[in-house]
């Protein structure tokens, strides 16, 4: 942790200076978001008034956090950078690969066995390169980060979409792909489109059944799953200051469901209390020293409509508990209207399972408030009608709530404690009978509820609510139960009512833990060996991609002319393939299998120009590779939209595709292609897409004078002997051209190292 406090001191020394510089160029009061962004401009990024939603800006994050599924490829790539240590403090968290089935201990031990080679790799690579390693069972990435690493005014990237959880403690924390994490660990800046800003003013104060979760459930209903796209959501006002730091974390965490880049709260007394409560009074003292820079300017909050692109106001005193769903997190129902919605829509009213916890909602406050309801169930002789599970977010929380008796209380109510891991939240749930695909309802305190996410059953109607509402509804076993107004019949036949939940933001006896599950890296990792079995089918060390051969690319075969939408999911499918995300050769067998071939309207069926036969895309490309022939992929508009998964760029590179030529790119994928040493080109005239024929052989001309702003020429040689010359634009700057020439960005970093 010493490394951290020194880093934070440095950030806090720079923050006032950089904000002062930003004030001069922006020329008006600053939001908190702008302050933190300007305080983290990379060395090369000039301080200027960036255009929201338009300017691409280089930043220098303070930290990197990775979960075990996405860390695999990020770290395999990082090993190519030629560094002895990561450039910024980084951690790995083993949380996504643990399947929930029986209960914490048995499930954990099974996962350790099943995923041993992945855990051994992650532990050894972390040990070697100075990365903190959180073992399986230690907890879920975002809860562990909040408890240990998040700090006000910091900037972090994480290889998981709910990284914004740390915004609850005043950090700009953004979910990214593994390639971005690799770059930052290798010491490169990180690019982000300067976000738009949405301000959410919170007035009043929560009470009774309403919880912090209801704020984001309400916001999701207002903004919908797309409303936050490209924006950072900044919460402020007296209501914001009244929320616990962990409650704020819940709100920021689920901000991912409205598509927001991230969400953030300013530093306040609740932040200081949480830092002190989690053993970080030193950071609270440092933050107090620059507190004015860790919140927005007063002028901004006095007239937010002048400084934010959109402003929403919510009165916490009037906010009702919400239940959102099914199948989408933005279908928001105040509890008073939910029962009617269940009946009108014919959703199964019988509640099969209630699940609390996860990275979103497993704070001491959440668990203690839910336990107060469980205790009432016991005291009032109510037998819980639904199954009920509890997923603690970290071992520290689990140990503390066990010490304080809450887990015993859940046990009396029939609850099952699952491992400190993602489990059902990410589909790692061996739910018995799910394969029958029966229509049923579950309710969780998680964040996502898309079809099949929890148990793979498309007919599971999953609803999202606060842990308090989940617990009350699990006791009732009925989705139409409103705990604010309705009574339940107990085992003695009496009508009883549940009282409002009660809990504590922080444990009065402090947090405790025997073994938090942390493994510090070696001070000098030079002799540490990274463990990867050469026979593994889940992990494979990477080889450097070959440098450009110094001549124009001629005689390329057309691999596929993709038609219509071609997202990163079409290029590199998820689902069962995720097992191979650490093994580039194996996962490349999913390359472009979801893309529609414009010549036959089929997926995963392209003509092999060497044999004339139709075959699967990966197999066809492997045939070209074996014959030493390069190829080209042609695509439509917005090629590569979707997740920032780097496999979508690495797979074609690995299998020998030399260029992707499209009508337009999704920016992140275009950058990922450049990083891997690929040519990412766009038709200067989009209708030239129509000129490409199935048996074309293609030349790319002009590479020997490849320069920023200078288009390249592409020649299509058709089977009938005719040809078309078309102009291809590109967005490579000089540095990115050097990546292409070196074979990849990592090759260049390695050469410099
Ligand atoms: S608990 Fe759920 S939302 Fe949180 S990191 Fe795990 S899978 Fe993602």
XYZ file of C-alpha atoms and ligand atoms in Angstrom:
761
model
C 0.000 0.000 0.000
C 2.991 2.335 0.446
C 3.203 2.564 -3.315
C -0.385 3.778 -3.310
C -0.053 6.508 -0.738
C 2.979 7.919 -2.525
C 1.055 7.853 -5.786
C -1.939 9.601 -4.177
C 0.325 12.290 -2.667
C 1.715 12.959 -6.118
C -1.786 13.127 -7.655
C -2.936 15.545 -4.936
C 0.163 17.717 -5.399
C -0.574 18.020 -9.120
C -4.369 18.355 -8.932
C -4.608 22.063 -7.844
C -1.944 23.082 -10.372
C -3.609 21.317 -13.261
C -7.087 22.552 -12.329
C -5.765 26.124 -12.214
C -4.341 25.654 -15.712
C -7.681 24.249 -16.926
C -9.581 27.210 -15.457
C -7.547 29.559 -17.603
C -8.310 27.751 -20.852
C -11.932 26.807 -20.116
C -12.723 30.266 -18.783
C -15.719 29.309 -16.645
C -16.502 27.416 -13.437
C -15.740 23.688 -13.569
C -17.746 20.602 -12.761
C -16.101 17.904 -10.643
C -15.835 15.685 -13.703
C -13.935 18.327 -15.647
C -11.587 18.925 -12.723
C -10.593 15.275 -12.470
C -10.300 14.843 -16.223
C -8.112 17.932 -16.578
C -6.017 16.794 -13.627
C -5.280 13.571 -15.525
C -4.379 14.827 -18.983
C -1.403 12.891 -20.246
C 1.900 14.710 -20.598
C 1.359 15.091 -24.330
C -2.234 16.400 -24.159
C -2.244 20.175 -24.195
C -4.626 21.791 -21.740
C -7.314 23.280 -23.944
C -11.067 23.666 -23.866
C -11.986 20.248 -25.220
C -15.249 19.830 -27.083
C -17.590 17.512 -25.248
C -18.649 14.510 -27.258
C -16.154 15.292 -30.018
C -12.543 15.729 -28.859
C -10.397 12.653 -28.392
C -8.054 13.258 -25.490
C -5.126 11.330 -23.983
C -5.275 10.742 -20.246
C -2.949 9.208 -17.697
C -4.931 7.008 -15.269
C -3.572 6.326 -11.781
C -4.581 2.683 -11.498
C -5.624 -0.414 -13.420
C -7.944 -3.135 -12.087
C -8.627 -6.387 -13.930
C -11.032 -9.240 -13.345
C -9.858 -12.778 -14.011
C -11.723 -13.379 -17.270
C -10.531 -10.221 -19.019
C -7.119 -10.079 -17.313
C -5.900 -13.135 -19.166
C -5.437 -11.540 -22.588
C -4.519 -8.148 -21.101
C -1.616 -9.728 -19.228
C -0.561 -12.023 -22.048
C -0.260 -8.868 -24.130
C 1.484 -6.945 -21.370
C 4.164 -9.640 -21.285
C 5.014 -8.519 -24.837
C 5.811 -4.982 -23.716
C 9.303 -5.806 -22.462
C 8.813 -4.142 -19.066
C 9.953 -5.574 -15.752
C 7.075 -3.947 -13.800
C 3.733 -2.321 -14.518
C 3.893 1.455 -14.982
C 0.941 2.185 -12.636
C -0.399 0.307 -9.579
C -2.498 -2.589 -10.875
C -4.495 -5.471 -9.427
C -6.075 -8.733 -10.569
C -9.256 -10.087 -8.971
C -10.425 -13.702 -9.272
C -14.185 -13.389 -9.176
C -15.830 -14.241 -12.507
C -14.996 -17.929 -12.830
C -16.608 -19.260 -9.652
C -19.859 -21.075 -10.271
C -22.598 -20.917 -7.645
C -24.257 -24.240 -6.979
C -24.270 -25.487 -3.394
C -22.743 -22.828 -1.182
C -19.586 -20.802 -0.612
C -17.057 -23.410 0.541
C -17.869 -26.241 -1.851
C -18.330 -23.937 -4.846
C -15.042 -22.194 -4.165
C -13.065 -25.376 -3.847
C -14.582 -26.724 -7.068
C -13.699 -23.514 -8.915
C -10.118 -23.598 -7.667
C -9.789 -27.055 -9.090
C -11.496 -26.339 -12.403
C -9.712 -23.051 -13.065
C -6.353 -23.972 -11.560
C -4.322 -23.241 -14.671
C -5.918 -19.798 -15.064
C -5.394 -18.910 -11.413
C -1.798 -20.188 -11.493
C -1.078 -18.085 -14.553
C -2.676 -14.945 -13.097
C -0.925 -15.383 -9.744
C 2.489 -15.939 -11.311
C 2.252 -13.177 -13.917
C 1.060 -10.772 -11.192
C 3.924 -11.814 -8.945
C 6.450 -11.228 -11.706
C 5.312 -7.803 -12.850
C 4.426 -6.092 -9.558
C 0.655 -6.589 -9.728
C -1.462 -7.134 -6.608
C -3.308 -10.458 -6.794
C -6.624 -11.112 -5.101
C -7.184 -14.835 -4.894
C -10.440 -16.653 -5.663
C -12.729 -16.085 -2.694
C -11.215 -12.676 -1.861
C -14.165 -10.889 -3.367
C -15.629 -9.144 -6.383
C -13.362 -6.666 -8.137
C -15.444 -3.518 -7.570
C -16.135 -4.096 -3.895
C -12.481 -4.931 -3.229
C -11.386 -1.820 -5.156
C -13.824 0.364 -3.197
C -12.529 -0.985 0.095
C -8.861 -0.766 -0.762
C -7.929 1.364 -3.743
C -10.544 3.906 -4.791
C -9.674 7.453 -3.751
C -11.339 10.838 -4.334
C -10.038 12.705 -7.361
C -8.295 9.643 -8.838
C -8.656 8.105 -12.268
C -8.794 4.371 -12.842
C -9.510 2.082 -15.747
C -10.731 -1.456 -15.213
C -11.352 -4.381 -17.527
C -14.978 -4.697 -16.475
C -18.052 -2.662 -17.284
C -18.962 -1.975 -13.653
C -15.625 -0.329 -12.856
C -17.588 2.961 -12.331
C -18.486 1.604 -8.855
C -15.433 3.546 -7.567
C -17.207 6.784 -8.547
C -18.964 6.414 -5.185
C -15.693 7.477 -3.615
C -15.121 10.340 -6.049
C -12.970 8.568 -8.621
C -13.340 8.709 -12.409
C -13.399 4.948 -12.987
C -14.082 3.605 -16.460
C -14.549 0.118 -17.885
C -12.248 -0.679 -20.835
C -10.990 -3.586 -22.906
C -7.836 -5.528 -22.128
C -5.797 -3.715 -24.798
C -6.343 -0.390 -23.046
C -5.366 -1.887 -19.693
C -2.264 -3.317 -21.313
C -1.302 0.094 -22.735
C -1.667 1.898 -19.424
C 0.287 -0.797 -17.579
C 2.942 -0.429 -20.273
C 3.139 3.328 -19.651
C 1.174 4.604 -22.636
C -1.526 7.256 -22.336
C -5.166 6.256 -22.664
C -7.542 7.874 -25.113
C -11.128 8.851 -24.332
C -13.655 10.924 -26.201
C -14.194 13.948 -23.953
C -17.580 13.088 -22.454
C -20.811 14.980 -22.340
C -21.957 15.766 -18.812
C -25.257 14.845 -17.196
C -25.909 16.421 -13.821
C -28.208 14.724 -11.323
C -29.267 16.988 -8.479
C -30.405 15.092 -5.418
C -32.496 16.923 -2.860
C -34.125 15.636 0.343
C -33.088 12.493 2.235
C -33.784 8.775 1.972
C -35.953 7.171 4.608
C -37.878 4.030 5.391
C -37.869 1.407 2.673
C -36.121 3.545 0.069
C -32.437 2.862 -0.561
C -29.621 4.248 -2.700
C -30.412 1.557 -5.267
C -33.742 3.229 -5.912
C -31.951 6.367 -7.092
C -30.293 4.541 -9.970
C -33.401 2.458 -10.682
C -35.268 5.753 -11.073
C -32.469 7.310 -13.177
C -32.413 4.214 -15.414
C -36.141 4.641 -15.966
C -35.624 8.292 -16.969
C -32.551 7.917 -19.161
C -33.121 4.356 -20.487
C -30.322 1.970 -21.393
C -28.946 4.367 -24.003
C -29.469 7.760 -22.365
C -26.060 7.956 -20.740
C -24.043 6.951 -23.802
C -20.896 9.019 -24.160
C -21.643 10.910 -20.954
C -20.396 11.062 -17.387
C -23.127 11.412 -14.797
C -22.250 13.730 -11.909
C -24.415 13.617 -8.774
C -24.580 16.593 -6.429
C -26.769 18.408 -3.915
C -27.705 17.942 -0.247
C -29.264 14.585 -1.074
C -25.994 13.352 -2.541
C -24.107 14.363 0.581
C -26.582 12.453 2.735
C -25.867 9.099 1.052
C -23.301 6.652 2.403
C -20.167 6.130 0.302
C -21.236 2.555 -0.443
C -24.716 3.742 -1.439
C -23.048 6.131 -3.845
C -21.001 3.196 -5.131
C -24.214 1.294 -5.877
C -25.549 4.211 -7.908
C -22.319 4.630 -9.893
C -22.007 0.873 -10.419
C -25.397 0.546 -12.035
C -24.803 3.679 -14.089
C -23.275 1.225 -16.568
C -26.851 0.147 -17.324
C -27.702 3.529 -18.837
C -24.619 3.313 -21.034
C -22.778 6.047 -19.131
C -19.003 6.272 -19.505
C -18.973 6.520 -15.732
C -20.716 8.244 -12.817
C -19.282 10.223 -9.939
C -20.010 11.869 -6.593
C -17.950 14.582 -4.933
C -15.832 14.124 -1.823
C -17.730 14.740 1.423
C -17.972 13.675 5.065
C -19.410 10.287 4.094
C -16.406 9.634 1.855
C -14.057 10.557 4.695
C -15.944 8.266 7.097
C -15.721 5.345 4.672
C -12.008 5.901 4.035
C -11.378 5.958 7.782
C -13.668 2.973 8.356
C -11.684 0.951 5.823
C -8.328 1.797 7.416
C -7.411 4.729 5.189
C -7.536 7.765 7.482
C -4.280 8.909 5.892
C -6.000 9.255 2.514
C -8.957 11.062 4.112
C -6.490 13.530 5.689
C -4.840 14.117 2.329
C -8.220 14.560 0.630
C -9.324 17.062 3.299
C -6.284 19.116 2.349
C -7.543 19.628 -1.223
C -11.292 19.185 -0.600
C -12.293 22.226 -2.703
C -10.801 20.502 -5.767
C -12.674 17.252 -5.121
C -16.101 18.694 -5.772
C -17.632 20.905 -8.467
C -17.459 24.688 -8.220
C -20.353 26.293 -6.245
C -21.439 28.277 -9.334
C -21.940 25.003 -11.207
C -24.212 23.500 -8.600
C -26.122 26.792 -8.159
C -27.055 26.902 -11.862
C -26.380 23.403 -13.168
C -28.292 23.934 -16.423
C -25.531 26.321 -17.528
C -22.756 23.759 -17.092
C -24.230 20.324 -17.785
C -25.609 19.071 -21.096
C -28.639 17.670 -19.271
C -29.897 18.044 -15.713
C -32.181 15.715 -13.768
C -33.533 16.454 -10.308
C -34.705 13.806 -7.854
C -36.143 14.458 -4.405
C -34.985 11.592 -2.188
C -37.669 12.376 0.395
C -40.334 11.551 -2.200
C -38.574 8.674 -3.931
C -40.411 5.356 -3.785
C -38.662 1.979 -3.738
C -38.486 0.657 -7.298
C -38.481 -2.701 -9.028
C -37.047 -2.712 -12.573
C -37.593 -5.315 -15.225
C -38.093 -7.868 -16.543
C -35.426 -8.391 -19.229
C -34.141 -4.820 -19.152
C -32.910 -2.642 -16.278
C -34.657 0.533 -17.474
C -38.238 -0.699 -17.165
C -38.772 1.107 -13.868
C -41.768 0.513 -11.617
C -42.416 2.349 -8.353
C -43.408 -0.345 -5.847
C -46.941 1.102 -5.623
C -47.470 0.372 -9.330
C -45.534 -2.869 -9.608
C -48.199 -5.371 -8.535
C -50.609 -4.065 -11.183
C -47.840 -4.283 -13.805
C -47.177 -7.917 -12.862
C -50.844 -8.784 -13.251
C -51.420 -6.788 -16.437
C -48.386 -8.212 -18.192
C -48.925 -11.777 -17.052
C -45.485 -12.059 -15.481
C -45.225 -15.006 -13.071
C -46.274 -13.554 -9.702
C -44.821 -16.467 -7.770
C -41.262 -15.539 -6.864
C -38.894 -18.481 -7.075
C -35.636 -16.963 -5.886
C -34.449 -13.739 -4.274
C -30.726 -13.029 -4.565
C -28.941 -10.247 -2.682
C -25.356 -9.079 -2.773
C -22.990 -8.849 -5.774
C -20.575 -6.011 -6.463
C -23.525 -3.652 -6.705
C -25.167 -4.181 -3.342
C -23.164 -5.996 -0.711
C -21.996 -3.277 1.630
C -22.270 -3.533 5.378
C -25.223 -1.166 5.136
C -26.983 -3.350 2.545
C -26.445 -6.566 4.443
C -27.391 -5.131 7.810
C -30.619 -3.646 6.459
C -31.558 -6.881 4.687
C -30.709 -8.842 7.843
C -33.049 -6.637 9.862
C -35.876 -7.934 7.662
C -34.679 -11.528 7.908
C -34.698 -11.158 11.697
C -38.274 -9.895 11.551
C -39.258 -12.918 9.507
C -37.850 -15.144 12.253
C -39.364 -13.095 15.087
C -42.769 -12.794 13.435
C -42.884 -16.490 12.561
C -42.861 -15.944 8.845
C -41.446 -18.725 6.710
C -39.665 -17.397 3.600
C -41.520 -18.689 0.573
C -38.754 -18.190 -1.987
C -35.235 -19.504 -2.125
C -32.856 -16.824 -0.936
C -29.137 -16.370 -1.549
C -26.555 -13.913 -0.279
C -23.426 -13.035 -2.272
C -20.959 -11.036 -0.170
C -18.830 -8.644 -2.219
C -15.619 -9.274 -0.355
C -14.126 -11.479 2.316
C -13.807 -8.421 4.536
C -17.540 -7.770 4.329
C -18.337 -11.482 4.701
C -16.146 -11.882 7.769
C -17.523 -8.735 9.376
C -21.199 -9.531 8.771
C -20.596 -13.090 9.990
C -18.964 -11.722 13.166
C -21.928 -9.403 13.701
C -24.413 -12.271 13.410
C -26.117 -11.323 10.158
C -25.224 -14.501 8.305
C -26.709 -16.545 11.169
C -29.880 -14.510 10.814
C -30.069 -15.252 7.086
C -29.440 -18.897 7.869
C -32.449 -18.967 10.204
C -34.538 -17.572 7.379
C -33.297 -20.355 5.091
C -30.787 -18.239 3.166
C -27.728 -19.740 1.472
C -24.450 -17.824 1.501
C -22.641 -18.068 -1.830
C -18.948 -17.495 -2.503
C -17.574 -13.944 -2.514
C -17.733 -13.879 -6.310
C -19.895 -12.954 -9.286
C -21.783 -16.274 -9.447
C -25.408 -15.875 -10.602
C -24.811 -12.262 -11.639
C -22.763 -13.388 -14.651
C -24.541 -16.650 -15.396
C -22.188 -18.688 -13.213
C -25.181 -20.313 -11.573
C -25.836 -24.028 -11.797
C -29.515 -23.424 -11.139
C -31.224 -26.764 -10.933
C -33.997 -27.143 -13.503
C -33.042 -24.048 -15.555
C -32.532 -26.283 -18.574
C -36.283 -26.978 -18.655
C -36.713 -23.313 -19.665
C -39.866 -22.869 -17.608
C -41.392 -19.444 -17.206
C -40.507 -18.165 -13.742
C -39.572 -15.038 -11.787
C -36.496 -14.123 -9.775
C -35.496 -10.840 -8.167
C -31.944 -9.706 -7.476
C -30.037 -6.760 -6.065
C -27.618 -7.072 -9.005
C -27.469 -4.596 -11.858
C -28.220 -6.442 -15.124
C -31.277 -8.502 -15.922
C -31.143 -9.199 -19.651
C -32.647 -12.496 -20.796
C -30.561 -15.554 -19.867
C -27.959 -13.540 -17.915
C -28.472 -15.206 -14.541
C -29.310 -18.814 -15.306
C -29.316 -19.212 -19.103
C -33.101 -19.674 -19.173
C -34.706 -17.217 -21.625
C -38.003 -17.542 -19.735
C -36.628 -16.439 -16.392
C -38.164 -13.053 -15.668
C -35.427 -11.286 -13.712
C -36.228 -8.123 -11.779
C -33.798 -5.765 -10.058
C -34.390 -3.995 -6.736
C -32.646 -2.990 -3.515
C -31.541 -5.787 -1.145
C -34.304 -4.688 1.213
C -37.065 -5.105 -1.373
C -35.540 -8.369 -2.611
C -35.566 -9.726 0.932
C -39.140 -8.641 1.628
C -40.408 -10.152 -1.611
C -38.468 -13.373 -0.993
C -40.154 -13.658 2.408
C -43.551 -13.155 0.748
C -42.671 -15.390 -2.216
C -44.889 -13.114 -4.242
C -43.984 -10.330 -6.669
C -47.268 -8.544 -6.027
C -46.475 -8.040 -2.332
C -45.890 -4.408 -1.377
C -44.103 -4.383 1.997
C -45.016 -0.729 2.546
C -48.734 -1.452 2.624
C -49.445 -5.184 2.689
C -49.503 -7.813 5.425
C -48.420 -11.453 5.382
C -49.898 -14.486 7.062
C -47.483 -16.096 9.520
C -47.185 -19.750 10.577
C -49.775 -19.154 13.327
C -52.278 -17.731 10.864
C -51.865 -14.127 12.031
C -51.553 -11.125 9.742
C -48.190 -9.442 10.283
C -46.457 -6.487 8.682
C -42.767 -6.037 8.062
C -41.372 -2.914 9.708
C -39.039 -0.618 7.816
C -35.527 -2.028 7.457
C -32.779 -0.693 9.691
C -29.050 -0.896 9.352
C -25.708 0.788 9.828
C -23.545 2.410 7.198
C -20.391 1.158 8.875
C -19.817 -1.509 11.546
C -19.591 -0.044 15.048
C -16.847 -2.527 15.904
C -15.014 -1.754 12.663
C -14.314 -4.086 9.772
C -12.418 -7.278 10.466
C -10.946 -10.063 8.387
C -8.594 -12.953 9.036
C -7.355 -13.540 5.506
C -8.497 -10.960 2.989
C -7.124 -13.117 0.176
C -4.480 -10.676 -1.045
C -1.126 -11.757 -2.386
C 1.491 -9.015 -2.739
C 3.840 -9.287 -5.708
C 7.553 -10.002 -5.410
C 9.669 -6.881 -4.883
C 11.925 -8.146 -7.669
C 10.068 -10.445 -10.043
C 12.937 -10.999 -12.461
C 13.374 -14.640 -11.497
C 9.678 -15.443 -11.195
C 8.451 -17.808 -13.884
C 5.055 -17.250 -15.477
C 3.110 -20.511 -15.368
C 1.519 -21.533 -18.656
C 1.336 -25.153 -19.662
C 2.267 -25.671 -23.321
C -0.587 -28.191 -23.556
C -3.236 -25.899 -22.109
C -6.272 -25.225 -24.263
C -7.251 -22.150 -22.231
C -3.959 -20.256 -22.157
C -1.249 -19.654 -24.693
C 1.748 -17.332 -24.525
C 1.721 -14.842 -27.375
C 4.356 -14.424 -30.043
C 5.095 -10.993 -31.448
C 3.350 -10.232 -34.714
C 5.686 -9.858 -37.687
C 6.799 -6.391 -38.705
C 5.597 -4.901 -42.010
C 7.712 -6.258 -44.860
C 8.375 -2.801 -46.292
C 6.468 -3.172 -49.581
C 2.917 -2.718 -50.849
C 0.553 -5.581 -50.066
C -0.343 -7.391 -53.280
C -2.356 -10.469 -54.176
C -4.582 -10.440 -51.074
C -7.646 -12.694 -51.217
C -11.090 -11.432 -50.203
C -11.965 -13.382 -47.059
C -15.450 -11.980 -46.535
C -17.518 -9.025 -47.644
C -19.606 -8.551 -44.518
C -23.065 -7.115 -44.966
C -24.918 -4.950 -42.460
C -24.221 -4.903 -38.755
C -20.882 -6.393 -37.815
C -20.229 -5.789 -34.128
C -17.344 -7.132 -32.067
C -19.755 -9.937 -31.113
C -20.106 -10.878 -34.787
C -16.323 -10.738 -35.159
C -15.479 -12.577 -31.926
C -18.493 -14.244 -30.368
C -18.843 -14.563 -26.608
C -20.740 -17.392 -24.876
C -18.798 -20.655 -24.794
C -15.848 -19.042 -26.595
C -14.994 -16.995 -23.532
C -13.362 -20.098 -22.102
C -10.599 -19.573 -24.660
C -10.061 -15.867 -24.161
C -6.520 -16.559 -22.928
C -5.698 -18.768 -25.913
C -5.482 -16.774 -29.118
C -5.182 -19.755 -31.429
C -8.244 -21.512 -30.027
C -10.469 -18.469 -29.733
C -9.577 -17.528 -33.318
C -11.859 -20.370 -34.358
C -14.737 -17.974 -33.728
C -13.386 -15.256 -36.034
C -16.199 -13.551 -37.945
C -18.494 -16.540 -37.610
C -21.380 -14.164 -36.871
C -20.796 -11.884 -39.883
C -23.227 -12.142 -42.811
C -21.540 -12.879 -46.157
C -22.875 -10.326 -48.665
C -22.654 -12.884 -51.492
C -24.857 -15.602 -50.004
C -26.540 -13.921 -46.998
C -25.206 -16.721 -44.799
C -23.105 -16.619 -41.688
C -19.865 -18.555 -41.416
C -19.880 -19.626 -45.060
C -17.361 -18.045 -47.444
C -15.754 -19.097 -50.682
C -12.229 -20.466 -50.426
C -10.568 -19.001 -53.496
C -7.929 -21.734 -53.475
C -10.441 -24.578 -53.810
C -13.643 -22.886 -54.937
C -15.494 -24.612 -52.113
C -17.490 -22.867 -49.387
C -16.269 -23.270 -45.860
C -16.268 -21.717 -42.416
C -14.584 -18.339 -42.132
C -11.827 -19.340 -39.679
C -11.006 -22.538 -41.591
C -10.876 -20.652 -44.896
C -8.559 -18.051 -43.417
C -6.335 -20.762 -41.946
C -6.053 -22.223 -45.458
C -4.840 -18.860 -46.789
C -2.434 -18.549 -43.878
C -1.038 -22.022 -44.511
C -0.514 -21.061 -48.158
C 1.292 -17.876 -47.124
C -1.393 -15.662 -48.686
C -2.703 -12.544 -46.975
C -6.355 -11.560 -47.078
C -8.687 -8.651 -46.591
C -12.039 -8.238 -44.847
C -14.550 -5.798 -46.279
C -17.295 -4.373 -44.100
C -20.242 -2.036 -43.956
C -21.045 0.949 -41.715
C -19.877 1.243 -38.094
C -17.841 -1.957 -38.329
C -16.693 -3.202 -34.918
C -19.253 -1.430 -32.744
C -20.060 -2.958 -29.385
C -17.701 -4.060 -26.659
C -14.064 -3.058 -26.788
C -12.964 -6.709 -26.780
C -9.439 -6.802 -28.195
C -9.864 -10.356 -29.501
C -11.883 -8.908 -32.394
C -8.720 -7.174 -33.590
C -6.194 -9.807 -32.536
C -7.861 -12.787 -34.213
C -7.742 -11.501 -37.802
C -4.180 -10.308 -37.207
C -3.175 -13.699 -35.837
C -4.771 -15.600 -38.731
C -3.115 -13.469 -41.404
C -5.759 -10.927 -42.438
C -3.819 -7.818 -43.499
C -6.476 -5.135 -43.813
C -10.045 -4.296 -42.881
C -11.694 -2.031 -45.470
C -15.101 -0.679 -44.495
C -17.588 2.100 -45.072
C -16.995 3.325 -41.500
C -15.527 2.080 -38.210
C -16.537 2.187 -34.604
C -13.666 4.224 -33.206
C -12.513 1.856 -30.448
C -12.290 -1.095 -32.783
C -10.443 0.978 -35.371
C -7.874 1.920 -32.714
C -7.618 -1.696 -31.558
C -6.856 -2.771 -35.133
C -4.148 -0.150 -35.405
C -2.595 -1.306 -32.146
C -2.367 -4.845 -33.477
C -0.517 -3.680 -36.596
C -3.467 -4.074 -38.956
C -4.492 -1.716 -41.736
C -7.844 -0.142 -40.850
C -9.107 1.618 -43.975
C -12.333 3.266 -45.082
C -13.772 3.727 -48.564
C -13.349 7.366 -49.623
C -16.479 6.726 -51.646
C -18.710 4.367 -49.627
C -20.485 3.110 -52.756
C -17.164 1.530 -53.855
C -18.171 -1.223 -51.433
C -20.450 -2.435 -54.249
C -17.514 -2.908 -56.612
C -16.032 -5.823 -54.684
C -16.745 -9.242 -56.135
C -16.512 -12.629 -54.521
C -13.414 -13.850 -56.379
C -11.451 -10.604 -56.147
C -7.725 -10.431 -55.547
C -6.715 -7.148 -53.969
C -3.641 -4.887 -53.834
C -3.034 -2.103 -51.337
C -0.772 0.496 -52.874
C 1.069 3.473 -51.366
C 2.353 1.934 -48.163
C 5.968 2.867 -48.865
C 4.920 6.508 -48.516
C 2.257 5.846 -45.849
C 1.658 9.220 -44.160
C -0.973 10.945 -42.015
C -3.812 12.353 -44.087
C -2.599 10.743 -47.321
C -5.048 8.176 -48.729
C -3.974 4.775 -50.018
C -5.013 3.129 -53.262
C -6.783 -0.218 -53.337
C -7.030 -2.243 -56.548
C -9.690 -4.934 -57.003
C -8.658 -7.483 -59.616
C -11.855 -9.187 -60.751
C -12.029 -12.746 -62.062
C -12.971 -11.554 -65.556
C -9.654 -9.711 -65.875
C -11.085 -6.223 -65.264
C -10.083 -4.138 -62.294
C -11.258 -1.202 -60.203
C -9.038 1.344 -58.493
C -10.552 2.882 -55.380
C -9.318 5.399 -52.831
C -9.055 4.280 -49.212
C -8.862 6.829 -46.402
C -7.257 6.239 -43.032
C -6.870 8.058 -39.701
C -3.344 6.944 -38.769
C -1.168 9.580 -37.157
C 2.615 9.278 -37.376
C 2.872 7.281 -34.139
C 0.231 4.819 -35.329
C 2.017 4.416 -38.661
C 5.054 3.374 -36.618
C 2.856 0.726 -34.921
C 1.922 -0.598 -38.354
C 5.532 -0.699 -39.475
C 6.723 -2.395 -36.265
C 3.955 -5.014 -36.522
C 2.054 -3.785 -33.445
C 2.092 -1.066 -30.800
C 3.548 -3.541 -28.320
C 6.406 -4.379 -30.679
C 7.281 -0.707 -30.728
C 7.088 -0.370 -26.943
C 9.271 -3.435 -26.589
C 11.834 -2.062 -29.035
C 11.964 1.184 -27.070
C 12.194 -0.657 -23.728
S -20.958 -9.181 -9.603
Fe -21.947 -9.026 -11.599
S -21.799 -6.905 -12.208
Fe -20.366 -7.251 -10.527
S -18.407 -7.665 -11.519
Fe -19.410 -9.609 -11.135
S -20.554 -10.062 -13.013
Fe -20.016 -7.906 -13.072
